[in-house]
Coordinates of N, CA and C and ligand atoms in Angstrom, one line a residue:
M1 N 105.4 121.6 104.5 CA 104.7 120.5 105.0 C 105.7 120.4 105.5
S2 N 106.6 118.9 104.8 CA 107.6 118.5 106.0 C 108.6 118.1 105.7
E3 N 109.6 118.4 107.3 CA 110.9 118.1 106.9 C 111.2 116.7 107.9
L4 N 112.0 116.0 106.8 CA 112.6 114.6 107.5 C 114.0 114.6 107.0
R5 N 114.6 114.1 109.0 CA 116.3 114.9 109.5 C 116.5 113.3 109.4
F6 N 117.7 113.0 109.4 CA 118.4 111.6 109.6 C 119.3 112.3 110.4
D7 N 119.3 112.0 111.4 CA 120.3 112.9 113.0 C 121.1 112.4 112.9
S8 N 122.4 111.2 112.4 CA 123.3 110.9 112.9 C 122.9 108.8 113.0
V9 N 122.7 109.1 111.7 CA 121.6 106.8 111.8 C 122.6 106.5 111.8
S10 N 122.8 105.1 113.0 CA 123.6 104.4 111.9 C 122.1 103.1 111.9
L11 N 122.9 101.7 111.1 CA 121.9 101.2 111.0 C 122.9 99.3 111.1
Q12 N 122.5 98.0 111.6 CA 123.4 97.2 111.0 C 122.6 95.7 110.8
Y13 N 123.7 94.7 110.4 CA 122.8 93.5 109.8 C 123.7 92.7 110.9
G14 N 123.8 92.5 111.4 CA 124.5 91.9 112.5 C 125.8 92.3 112.3
S15 N 127.0 92.0 112.3 CA 128.2 92.3 112.1 C 128.4 94.1 110.6
L16 N 127.2 93.7 109.7 CA 127.6 94.7 108.8 C 127.3 96.4 109.1
R17 N 127.6 97.2 108.7 CA 127.1 98.3 109.1 C 126.4 98.9 107.7
A18 N 125.1 98.6 107.9 CA 124.7 99.4 106.0 C 124.6 100.6 106.5
V19 N 124.6 101.5 107.4 CA 124.3 102.7 107.0 C 125.9 103.3 108.8
D20 N 126.5 103.8 108.4 CA 127.1 104.6 109.1 C 127.0 106.2 109.3
D21 N 126.5 106.2 110.7 CA 127.0 107.6 111.6 C 125.7 109.0 110.6
V22 N 124.4 108.7 109.3 CA 124.2 109.2 108.3 C 123.2 110.5 109.1
S23 N 123.2 111.6 108.7 CA 122.8 112.9 108.9 C 122.8 113.7 107.1
L24 N 121.6 113.5 107.3 CA 120.6 114.2 105.2 C 119.3 114.6 105.8
T25 N 118.9 115.8 105.8 CA 118.0 117.0 105.3 C 116.9 116.6 104.2
V26 N 115.8 116.7 104.8 CA 114.9 116.7 103.0 C 113.7 117.9 103.7
P27 N 114.0 118.7 103.0 CA 113.6 120.1 103.2 C 112.3 120.5 103.3
S28 N 111.3 120.8 103.4 CA 110.4 120.8 103.0 C 109.9 121.4 101.7
G29 N 109.2 120.6 100.6 CA 108.3 120.3 99.6 C 109.6 120.7 98.6
Q30 N 110.8 119.8 98.5 CA 112.1 119.9 98.1 C 112.3 118.0 98.0
V31 N 112.6 118.4 96.9 CA 113.8 117.0 96.3 C 115.1 116.4 96.7
V32 N 114.8 115.3 97.6 CA 116.5 115.8 98.0 C 116.7 114.2 97.2
G33 N 117.7 113.7 96.1 CA 118.1 113.1 95.5 C 119.1 112.2 95.9
L34 N 119.1 110.9 96.0 CA 119.8 109.4 97.4 C 120.3 109.0 96.1
V35 N 122.1 109.0 95.4 CA 121.9 108.2 94.8 C 123.6 107.8 95.3
G36 N 124.1 106.4 94.5 CA 125.3 105.4 95.6 C 125.4 103.9 94.9
E37 N 126.4 103.5 94.3 CA 126.6 102.0 93.1 C 125.4 102.0 94.7
S38 N 125.5 100.0 94.1 CA 124.3 99.1 94.6 C 125.5 98.6 95.7
G39 N 124.8 98.1 97.0 CA 125.2 97.8 98.3 C 126.0 98.7 99.4
S40 N 125.5 100.7 99.0 CA 126.0 101.5 99.1 C 125.1 102.1 100.4
G41 N 123.9 101.4 100.8 CA 123.5 101.2 102.1 C 121.5 102.9 102.3
K42 N 121.8 102.4 101.1 CA 119.7 103.3 100.4 C 119.2 103.2 100.9
S43 N 118.5 101.6 100.4 CA 117.7 101.4 101.2 C 117.5 100.7 102.2
S44 N 118.3 101.2 102.8 CA 118.7 100.2 104.3 C 118.0 101.4 104.5
L45 N 119.1 103.2 104.5 CA 118.2 104.4 105.0 C 116.2 104.3 105.1
A46 N 116.4 103.9 103.6 CA 114.6 104.1 103.4 C 114.2 103.7 104.5
A47 N 114.4 102.3 104.2 CA 114.3 101.6 105.5 C 113.9 101.6 106.9
A48 N 115.1 102.0 107.1 CA 114.9 102.4 108.4 C 114.1 104.2 108.7
A49 N 113.6 104.6 107.9 CA 113.1 105.4 108.3 C 111.4 105.5 107.9
V50 N 110.9 104.7 107.2 CA 109.4 104.0 107.0 C 109.6 102.9 108.5
G51 N 110.4 102.7 109.4 CA 109.8 101.7 110.7 C 110.3 99.9 110.2
L52 N 110.1 99.9 108.9 CA 110.7 98.5 108.8 C 112.0 97.9 109.6
V53 N 113.2 98.8 109.3 CA 113.9 97.8 110.1 C 115.1 99.4 111.2
P54 N 115.1 99.3 112.8 CA 114.8 100.2 113.5 C 116.2 100.3 113.4
P55 N 117.4 101.8 113.6 CA 118.4 101.7 113.4 C 119.1 101.5 114.5
T56 N 120.0 101.2 114.7 CA 121.2 100.5 115.6 C 121.0 101.8 116.2
A57 N 121.6 103.0 115.9 CA 122.3 104.9 115.8 C 121.1 105.5 116.0
G58 N 121.3 107.3 116.8 CA 120.6 108.3 115.8 C 118.9 108.1 115.6
R59 N 119.0 109.2 115.4 CA 117.4 109.3 115.7 C 116.9 110.3 113.8
I60 N 115.7 109.2 113.7 CA 115.0 109.8 112.4 C 113.7 110.7 112.9
L61 N 113.3 112.1 111.9 CA 112.5 113.4 112.9 C 111.7 113.6 111.5
L62 N 110.6 114.2 111.8 CA 109.9 114.6 111.0 C 109.1 116.1 111.2
D63 N 109.0 117.2 111.2 CA 108.7 118.4 111.7 C 109.7 118.4 113.4
G64 N 110.7 117.5 113.2 CA 110.9 117.5 114.6 C 110.7 117.0 115.8
A65 N 109.9 116.2 115.6 CA 109.7 114.9 116.5 C 109.8 113.4 115.3
D66 N 110.7 113.1 116.2 CA 111.2 111.1 116.2 C 109.8 110.2 116.0
I67 N 110.5 110.0 114.4 CA 109.7 109.2 113.8 C 108.6 107.7 114.1
H68 N 109.0 107.5 115.0 CA 107.9 105.9 115.4 C 107.5 106.5 116.8
R69 N 106.5 108.5 116.8 CA 105.9 108.2 117.2 C 104.5 109.0 117.1
L70 N 105.3 109.2 115.8 CA 103.8 109.3 115.2 C 103.3 108.3 114.3
R71 N 101.9 108.0 113.4 CA 101.0 107.9 112.3 C 102.2 107.4 111.3
H72 N 102.0 106.7 110.0 CA 103.1 106.8 109.7 C 102.4 106.9 108.5
R73 N 101.2 107.8 108.4 CA 101.2 107.8 107.2 C 101.0 108.7 107.0
K74 N 101.6 109.6 107.6 CA 102.1 111.2 106.7 C 103.5 110.8 105.8
L75 N 104.4 109.5 106.1 CA 104.9 109.1 105.4 C 104.9 107.7 104.4
Q76 N 105.1 108.2 102.9 CA 104.9 106.7 102.6 C 105.7 106.7 101.7
M77 N 106.1 105.3 101.2 CA 107.0 104.4 100.1 C 106.7 104.1 99.1
V78 N 107.3 104.3 98.0 CA 107.2 103.3 97.0 C 108.7 102.5 96.3
F79 N 108.0 102.0 96.2 CA 109.8 100.8 96.3 C 110.1 100.5 94.4
Q80 N 110.9 99.5 94.2 CA 111.1 99.6 93.4 C 110.2 98.6 92.1
D81 N 109.6 97.5 92.5 CA 109.0 96.8 91.7 C 107.3 96.1 91.9
P82 N 106.7 97.2 90.3 CA 105.3 97.3 91.0 C 104.8 96.0 90.1
Y83 N 105.9 94.6 90.4 CA 104.8 92.7 90.3 C 104.7 93.0 91.6
S84 N 105.6 93.5 92.6 CA 105.0 92.6 93.8 C 104.2 93.2 94.7
S85 N 104.4 95.0 94.6 CA 104.7 95.7 95.7 C 102.4 96.2 95.6
L86 N 101.9 95.7 94.5 CA 100.5 95.4 94.8 C 99.7 93.7 94.6
D87 N 98.5 93.8 95.2 CA 98.0 92.4 96.2 C 97.4 92.2 94.3
P88 N 98.0 91.2 93.6 CA 97.1 90.8 92.7 C 95.5 90.1 92.9
R89 N 95.1 89.8 94.5 CA 94.1 89.7 94.1 C 92.6 90.7 93.9
M90 N 93.8 92.1 94.5 CA 92.6 92.6 94.7 C 92.4 93.6 93.7
S91 N 91.2 94.1 92.9 CA 91.9 95.9 92.3 C 92.3 96.7 92.8
I92 N 92.7 97.4 91.7 CA 93.6 98.2 92.0 C 93.1 99.1 92.3
G93 N 91.7 99.2 92.5 CA 90.9 100.9 93.4 C 90.9 100.1 94.4
E94 N 91.0 99.0 95.4 CA 90.6 98.6 95.8 C 92.2 98.3 96.5
S95 N 92.8 98.1 96.0 CA 94.2 98.8 96.6 C 94.8 100.1 97.0
I96 N 93.5 101.0 95.9 CA 93.5 102.2 96.9 C 93.9 103.0 98.0
A97 N 92.1 102.1 97.8 CA 91.1 102.9 99.0 C 91.5 102.6 100.4
E98 N 92.2 100.7 100.4 CA 92.8 100.2 101.6 C 93.9 101.2 101.9
A99 N 94.6 102.0 101.5 CA 95.9 103.1 102.2 C 95.3 104.8 102.6
M100 N 93.2 104.4 102.1 CA 92.8 106.1 102.4 C 92.5 106.0 104.3
P101 N 92.8 107.1 104.8 CA 92.0 107.2 106.3 C 91.1 107.6 106.2
R102 N 90.4 106.9 107.0 CA 89.3 106.6 107.5 C 87.6 107.8 107.4
G103 N 86.8 107.2 106.3 CA 86.1 108.0 106.3 C 86.2 109.3 105.3
T104 N 86.9 108.1 104.3 CA 86.9 108.8 102.8 C 85.9 108.5 102.5
D105 N 86.0 109.5 101.0 CA 84.5 108.9 99.8 C 85.3 108.4 98.7
K106 N 85.7 106.5 98.9 CA 86.8 105.5 98.6 C 86.1 106.3 97.2
R107 N 85.7 105.7 96.4 CA 84.6 105.5 95.0 C 85.7 106.7 94.3
A108 N 84.7 108.1 95.3 CA 85.6 109.2 94.3 C 86.5 109.1 94.7
E109 N 87.2 109.1 95.7 CA 89.0 109.4 96.2 C 89.7 108.6 94.7
V110 N 89.4 107.6 95.3 CA 90.2 106.4 93.8 C 90.4 107.8 92.5
A111 N 89.0 106.8 92.1 CA 88.8 108.4 91.2 C 90.0 109.3 90.7
R112 N 90.0 110.0 91.8 CA 90.6 111.9 91.9 C 92.0 111.4 91.6
L113 N 92.2 110.3 93.3 CA 93.7 110.0 92.1 C 94.6 109.3 90.7
L114 N 93.2 108.8 90.9 CA 93.9 108.0 89.3 C 94.2 109.1 88.1
E115 N 93.7 109.6 88.6 CA 93.0 111.0 87.0 C 94.7 112.3 87.5
L116 N 94.7 111.4 88.9 CA 95.9 112.4 89.2 C 97.8 111.9 88.7
V117 N 97.7 110.7 88.5 CA 98.3 109.9 87.7 C 98.9 109.3 86.7
N118 N 97.6 110.5 86.1 CA 97.2 109.9 84.2 C 96.6 108.5 84.1
L119 N 96.4 108.5 85.1 CA 95.3 106.4 84.2 C 93.8 106.6 84.4
D120 N 93.1 106.2 82.9 CA 91.6 106.1 83.4 C 91.0 106.3 84.9
P121 N 89.8 107.1 85.2 CA 89.2 106.2 86.4 C 88.7 104.4 86.4
S122 N 88.0 104.5 85.3 CA 87.1 103.1 85.0 C 88.3 101.8 84.6
R123 N 89.8 103.1 85.1 CA 91.0 101.4 85.1 C 90.5 100.9 86.7
A124 N 89.4 100.8 87.8 CA 89.7 101.5 89.2 C 89.9 99.7 89.1
T125 N 88.9 99.0 88.5 CA 88.0 97.9 88.2 C 88.9 96.4 87.6
S126 N 90.1 96.9 87.4 CA 91.1 96.3 86.6 C 91.7 95.7 87.6
L127 N 92.3 94.3 87.9 CA 93.7 93.2 87.9 C 94.6 93.8 88.3
P128 N 95.8 94.0 89.2 CA 97.6 94.3 88.5 C 97.2 94.4 87.0
A129 N 97.1 92.1 87.6 CA 98.0 91.6 86.3 C 97.9 92.1 84.7
R130 N 96.7 93.0 84.7 CA 96.1 93.5 83.0 C 96.7 94.7 83.1
L131 N 98.0 95.7 83.5 CA 98.5 96.4 83.5 C 100.0 96.7 83.7
S132 N 100.3 97.3 82.9 CA 101.8 97.4 82.4 C 102.8 97.1 83.7
G133 N 103.9 97.6 83.3 CA 104.9 97.9 84.8 C 104.7 99.9 85.2
G134 N 104.2 99.9 84.3 CA 104.3 101.8 84.5 C 103.5 102.3 84.7
Q135 N 102.3 101.7 84.2 CA 100.7 101.6 85.0 C 101.2 101.6 86.2
R136 N 101.3 100.2 86.2 CA 101.4 100.2 88.2 C 102.5 100.7 89.1
Q137 N 102.9 100.9 87.9 CA 104.5 102.0 89.1 C 103.6 103.6 89.6
R138 N 102.7 103.8 88.2 CA 101.5 105.0 88.5 C 100.2 104.5 89.3
V139 N 99.9 103.4 89.6 CA 99.3 102.8 90.9 C 99.6 102.6 92.0
A140 N 100.9 102.6 91.9 CA 101.9 102.5 93.2 C 102.1 103.6 93.9
L141 N 101.9 104.9 92.6 CA 101.8 106.3 93.4 C 100.5 107.2 93.7
A142 N 100.0 106.4 93.7 CA 98.1 107.0 93.7 C 98.5 106.3 94.7
R143 N 99.4 104.7 94.7 CA 98.2 104.2 96.8 C 99.1 105.2 97.9
A144 N 100.3 105.3 97.1 CA 100.9 106.0 98.4 C 100.1 107.2 98.6
L145 N 99.7 108.5 98.1 CA 98.9 109.4 97.8 C 97.6 109.1 98.4
A146 N 97.2 107.9 98.7 CA 96.2 108.1 99.5 C 96.5 108.2 100.6
G147 N 97.0 107.7 101.3 CA 97.4 108.1 102.7 C 97.2 109.5 102.5
R148 N 97.2 110.9 102.1 CA 98.0 111.7 101.7 C 98.9 111.4 103.5
P149 N 100.0 111.8 102.0 CA 101.1 112.3 102.7 C 101.9 113.6 102.9
E150 N 103.2 113.3 103.2 CA 103.3 114.6 103.6 C 105.2 114.6 103.1
V151 N 105.8 113.8 102.8 CA 107.1 113.1 103.1 C 107.1 111.5 101.7
I152 N 107.4 111.8 100.6 CA 107.4 110.1 100.1 C 109.0 110.3 99.8
I153 N 108.8 108.6 100.4 CA 110.2 107.9 99.5 C 110.1 107.0 99.1
A154 N 110.4 107.5 97.4 CA 111.2 106.9 96.1 C 111.5 105.5 95.5
D155 N 111.5 104.5 96.0 CA 113.6 103.3 96.3 C 113.8 102.9 94.6
E156 N 114.4 103.6 94.6 CA 114.2 102.8 92.5 C 113.0 102.6 91.8
I157 N 112.4 103.7 91.7 CA 110.9 102.9 91.1 C 111.0 103.4 89.7
T158 N 111.6 103.1 88.9 CA 111.6 103.2 87.9 C 113.1 102.5 87.5
S159 N 113.5 102.1 88.0 CA 115.0 101.2 87.8 C 114.1 99.7 86.7
A160 N 112.8 99.0 87.2 CA 112.4 98.1 86.8 C 111.5 97.9 85.6
L161 N 111.0 99.3 85.1 CA 110.5 99.3 84.1 C 111.5 99.9 82.5
D162 N 110.6 99.6 81.8 CA 111.2 99.4 80.8 C 111.9 101.0 79.9
V163 N 112.8 101.0 79.7 CA 113.6 102.8 79.6 C 111.8 103.0 78.2
S164 N 111.4 102.8 78.0 CA 110.5 103.2 76.6 C 109.7 104.5 77.8
V165 N 109.3 103.3 78.8 CA 108.5 104.0 80.4 C 108.8 105.6 80.9
Q166 N 110.1 105.2 81.4 CA 110.6 105.3 82.4 C 110.5 107.2 82.5
G167 N 110.8 107.4 81.4 CA 110.6 109.1 81.6 C 109.4 110.1 82.3
A168 N 107.9 109.4 81.4 CA 107.0 109.2 81.6 C 107.3 109.4 82.3
V169 N 107.8 108.4 84.1 CA 106.7 108.1 85.1 C 107.7 109.0 86.1
L170 N 109.2 109.3 85.2 CA 110.1 111.1 86.0 C 109.1 112.1 86.2
N171 N 108.2 112.2 84.3 CA 107.6 113.3 84.2 C 106.6 113.5 85.4
L172 N 105.5 112.9 85.5 CA 104.9 112.1 86.9 C 105.2 112.7 88.2
V173 N 105.7 111.8 88.9 CA 106.8 112.2 89.7 C 106.6 113.9 90.1
R174 N 108.1 114.4 89.0 CA 108.3 115.4 89.2 C 107.0 116.0 89.1
D175 N 105.9 116.1 88.5 CA 104.5 116.9 88.4 C 104.3 117.2 89.6
L176 N 103.9 116.1 90.2 CA 103.1 115.7 91.9 C 103.9 116.1 92.5
Q177 N 105.1 116.2 93.0 CA 105.6 116.1 94.0 C 105.5 118.1 93.5
R178 N 106.0 118.7 92.8 CA 106.0 119.7 92.7 C 103.8 120.4 92.8
Q179 N 103.3 120.0 92.4 CA 101.6 120.4 92.5 C 101.7 120.2 94.1
L180 N 101.9 118.8 94.7 CA 100.9 118.5 95.5 C 102.4 119.0 97.3
G181 N 103.5 119.7 96.8 CA 104.1 120.5 97.9 C 105.1 119.9 98.3
L182 N 104.9 118.1 98.0 CA 105.5 117.1 98.7 C 106.6 117.2 98.9
S183 N 107.6 116.5 100.4 CA 109.3 116.6 100.5 C 109.3 115.0 100.0
M184 N 110.8 114.9 99.5 CA 110.8 114.2 98.7 C 111.9 112.6 98.6
L185 N 112.4 111.9 99.4 CA 113.6 111.6 99.1 C 113.4 110.1 97.9
F186 N 114.4 110.4 96.5 CA 114.6 109.8 95.7 C 115.5 109.6 95.2
I187 N 115.8 108.2 95.3 CA 116.4 107.3 95.5 C 116.8 106.5 94.1
S188 N 118.1 107.0 94.0 CA 119.0 106.0 92.7 C 119.7 105.4 92.6
H189 N 120.1 104.8 91.8 CA 121.7 104.3 91.9 C 121.9 105.0 90.2
N190 N 121.5 105.5 89.6 CA 121.2 105.9 88.5 C 121.5 107.5 88.9
L191 N 122.8 108.6 88.9 CA 122.8 109.3 88.6 C 122.3 110.2 87.3
A192 N 121.3 110.4 86.4 CA 120.8 110.7 85.2 C 119.5 110.8 85.6
V193 N 119.1 109.7 86.2 CA 117.6 109.8 86.4 C 116.9 110.1 88.0
V194 N 118.4 110.5 89.0 CA 118.1 110.9 90.1 C 118.3 113.5 89.4
R195 N 119.7 113.2 89.1 CA 119.2 114.9 88.2 C 118.0 115.1 87.5
Y196 N 117.5 114.6 86.8 CA 116.1 115.1 86.3 C 115.3 115.4 87.4
V197 N 115.2 114.8 89.1 CA 114.3 115.2 89.5 C 114.4 115.8 90.1
S198 N 116.1 116.1 91.6 CA 116.2 116.5 92.3 C 116.9 117.6 92.3
D199 N 116.0 119.0 93.3 CA 116.9 119.9 93.7 C 118.3 120.1 94.3
R200 N 117.9 118.9 95.8 CA 120.0 118.6 96.5 C 119.6 117.1 95.4
I201 N 121.2 117.1 95.7 CA 122.2 115.5 95.7 C 122.3 115.2 96.3
A202 N 122.6 114.2 97.4 CA 123.4 113.3 98.3 C 123.9 112.3 97.6
V203 N 125.7 111.8 97.5 CA 126.1 110.7 97.1 C 126.5 110.2 98.9
M204 N 126.4 108.4 97.8 CA 126.5 107.6 99.4 C 127.1 105.6 98.5
R205 N 128.9 106.5 99.7 CA 128.9 104.7 99.2 C 129.3 104.4 100.6
S206 N 129.3 102.9 100.8 CA 129.9 102.2 101.7 C 129.0 103.1 103.2
G207 N 128.0 102.9 103.5 CA 127.0 103.4 104.8 C 127.0 105.0 104.6
R208 N 127.7 105.0 104.3 CA 128.0 106.8 104.4 C 128.0 108.1 103.4
I209 N 127.7 108.9 103.9 CA 127.3 109.8 102.7 C 128.6 111.0 102.0
V210 N 129.5 111.0 101.3 CA 129.9 111.5 100.9 C 129.8 113.4 100.6
E211 N 129.2 113.2 99.5 CA 128.9 114.1 99.1 C 127.3 114.7 99.8
E212 N 126.6 116.4 99.2 CA 125.4 116.9 99.5 C 125.3 118.6 98.9
G213 N 124.7 118.7 98.2 CA 124.7 119.9 97.9 C 123.5 120.1 96.9
T214 N 123.3 121.4 97.2 CA 122.1 122.0 95.3 C 122.6 120.7 94.9
A215 N 121.7 120.6 93.5 CA 122.0 119.5 92.1 C 122.9 120.4 91.3
E216 N 122.6 121.5 91.4 CA 123.4 122.1 90.6 C 125.0 121.8 91.2
R217 N 125.0 122.3 92.2 CA 126.5 122.6 93.0 C 127.2 121.1 92.8
V218 N 126.6 120.4 93.2 CA 126.9 118.7 93.9 C 127.5 118.4 91.1
L219 N 126.2 119.0 90.9 CA 126.3 118.3 88.9 C 128.1 119.0 88.6
T220 N 127.8 120.2 88.5 CA 128.6 121.0 88.8 C 130.1 120.8 88.8
D221 N 130.2 120.8 90.4 CA 131.7 121.0 90.5 C 131.6 120.1 92.2
P222 N 131.8 118.6 91.6 CA 131.6 117.9 92.7 C 132.9 118.1 92.6
Q223 N 133.3 117.6 94.6 CA 133.7 118.0 96.0 C 134.9 116.2 95.5
H224 N 133.8 115.6 95.9 CA 134.3 114.2 96.0 C 134.7 113.4 94.7
S225 N 135.7 112.5 94.6 CA 136.9 111.7 93.6 C 135.5 110.9 93.2
Y226 N 134.3 110.0 94.3 CA 133.2 109.8 94.1 C 131.9 109.9 93.0
T227 N 131.9 111.3 93.9 CA 130.9 111.7 92.7 C 131.0 112.3 91.2
R228 N 132.5 112.6 91.1 CA 133.5 112.9 89.4 C 133.1 111.2 88.0
E229 N 133.8 110.5 90.0 CA 133.5 108.7 88.9 C 131.7 108.9 88.6
L230 N 130.7 109.1 89.0 CA 129.4 109.0 89.1 C 129.4 109.7 87.9
L231 N 129.4 110.9 87.4 CA 129.3 111.6 87.1 C 129.6 111.6 85.8
A232 N 131.0 110.8 85.8 CA 131.8 110.7 84.5 C 130.8 108.9 83.5
A233 N 130.0 108.8 84.2 CA 129.7 107.0 83.4 C 128.0 107.8 83.4
A234 N 127.8 108.7 84.2 CA 126.5 109.4 83.4 C 126.2 110.2 82.7
P235 N 125.3 109.5 81.7 CA 125.2 109.8 79.7 C 125.4 112.1 80.6
S236 N 125.0 112.3 80.2 CA 125.8 113.4 79.4 C 123.8 114.2 79.7
R237 N 123.3 116.0 80.3 CA 122.2 116.1 80.5 C 121.8 115.9 78.6
H238 N 123.2 116.4 78.1 CA 122.5 117.1 76.9 C 122.0 116.2 75.6
T239 N 122.3 115.0 76.0 CA 121.8 113.1 75.6 C 120.7 113.0 76.1
S240 N 120.7 112.8 77.2 CA 119.9 112.4 78.4 C 118.1 111.6 78.0
L241 N 117.9 110.5 77.6 CA 116.9 109.9 77.5 C 115.4 111.2 78.0
W242 N 116.1 111.0 79.3 CA 114.6 112.0 79.9 C 114.7 113.2 79.2
E243 N 115.1 114.0 78.8 CA 115.2 115.0 78.5 C 114.1 115.4 77.0
D244 N 114.2 114.7 76.6 CA 113.6 114.6 75.2 C 112.2 113.8 75.2
A245 N 112.2 113.0 76.8 CA 111.0 112.2 77.2 C 109.7 113.5 77.3
S246 N 109.9 115.0 77.9 CA 109.6 115.8 78.6 C 108.3 116.1 77.3
Ligands
LIG301 N1 117.9 92.1 104.9 C1 119.4 92.3 105.1 N2 119.8 91.2 106.0 C2 121.3 91.5 106.2 N3 122.2 92.2 105.2 C3 121.9 92.8 104.0 C4 119.9 93.5 104.2 N4 119.9 93.6 103.5 C5 120.7 95.1 102.8 N5 121.7 94.0 103.6 C6 123.5 94.2 102.7 O1 122.9 96.4 103.3 C7 124.6 96.3 102.0 C8 123.0 97.6 102.0 O2 122.3 97.3 101.4 P1 121.0 97.9 100.6 O3 119.9 97.7 100.4 O4 120.5 99.3 101.6 O5 122.4 98.7 100.0 P2 120.8 100.3 98.3 O6 122.1 100.9 98.0 O7 120.0 99.8 98.2 O8 121.3 98.8 97.3 P3 120.7 98.5 95.3 O9 121.8 100.1 94.4 O10 120.8 98.1 94.7 O11 119.5 98.7 96.1 C9 124.4 95.6 101.4 O12 125.7 95.4 102.0 C10 123.5 95.0 101.1 O13 124.0 93.4 101.0
LIG302 MG1 118.5 99.8 97.2

C-alpha cells in the first residue's frame, strides 16, 4: 500500500525545537509504535505529517512523493480526545459521511464502516453525546477510514479511555490494520500499549529518535538507556491487561 517516511524532519515553535532531525520510516502495511515521555515531540511529528504544522526542515514523503503535494485523504489521523474530535451537533453517520470521497453511496458506506468498527449501523442517527468514550473512538476510527486512507496516524487514541475499554479498542485497531493492510504510526507514551500493536518501535526523547527497530528486538535487547528505563516502568508482557482482553 503506502510507505510514510520522515526525512531529517525538524519542527520549531519559536525557539523551542520540538522535533530535532528525525528520520523514520513507516513501511507499507506495518505498524510503527512511537513511544516517549510527555513533551518528547510525538504529537508535533504527527502534526507535521498531516500538515497541521509545517516542518522547519526536512521532508515528509508518502511513497516517495512530498506530502504537501498530495491530497491529504491518503493519510488520516485519529486523536486522543473522543469528546472534542466529533461535532456534537452532527449525528455520527453525518460525521462519518462528511469524510467520504465524492460519489460514495453514503448510507451504505456508513453502515459498512460502523459494522467494521463493531458498532450497530442503527447508531448512525445518534448524536455523539449518546455514546461512551470507547464508542466515540470507534466512530473516530470509522471517520478516519471513510476517506479510504493508506496511512493512519493514531495519537494516544486509548489514553483518554477507561482502562476497561482500552483493550477492546486496541484489539480493534490491530484487526483493522491487518484486515485493511494499512500502514500506521501508532503514538503513545505507554510502552505497554505500543508493544501490543506494533511491528516496529521507535523511541523518542527530547525531539529525537534515540532507538528504532523491530518490536521484538527493541523489547528484548534495548540499546539505549532511556528505552531500558521505559521497559522497566512498563508492566511485563505476562501481567499486561491487554493480553487478557484479547
Ligand atoms: N502549539 C505549540 N506551541 C508551542 N509549543 C508547543 C506547541 N505544541 C507543543 N509544544 C511543545 O513542544 C514540545 C513537544 O510537544 P508534543 O506535544 O509534540 O509532545 P508529545 O510527545 O506529544 O507529548 P504528550 O505525550 O504529552 O502528548 C513540548 O515541549 C510542548 O510543550
Ligand atoms: Mg502528544
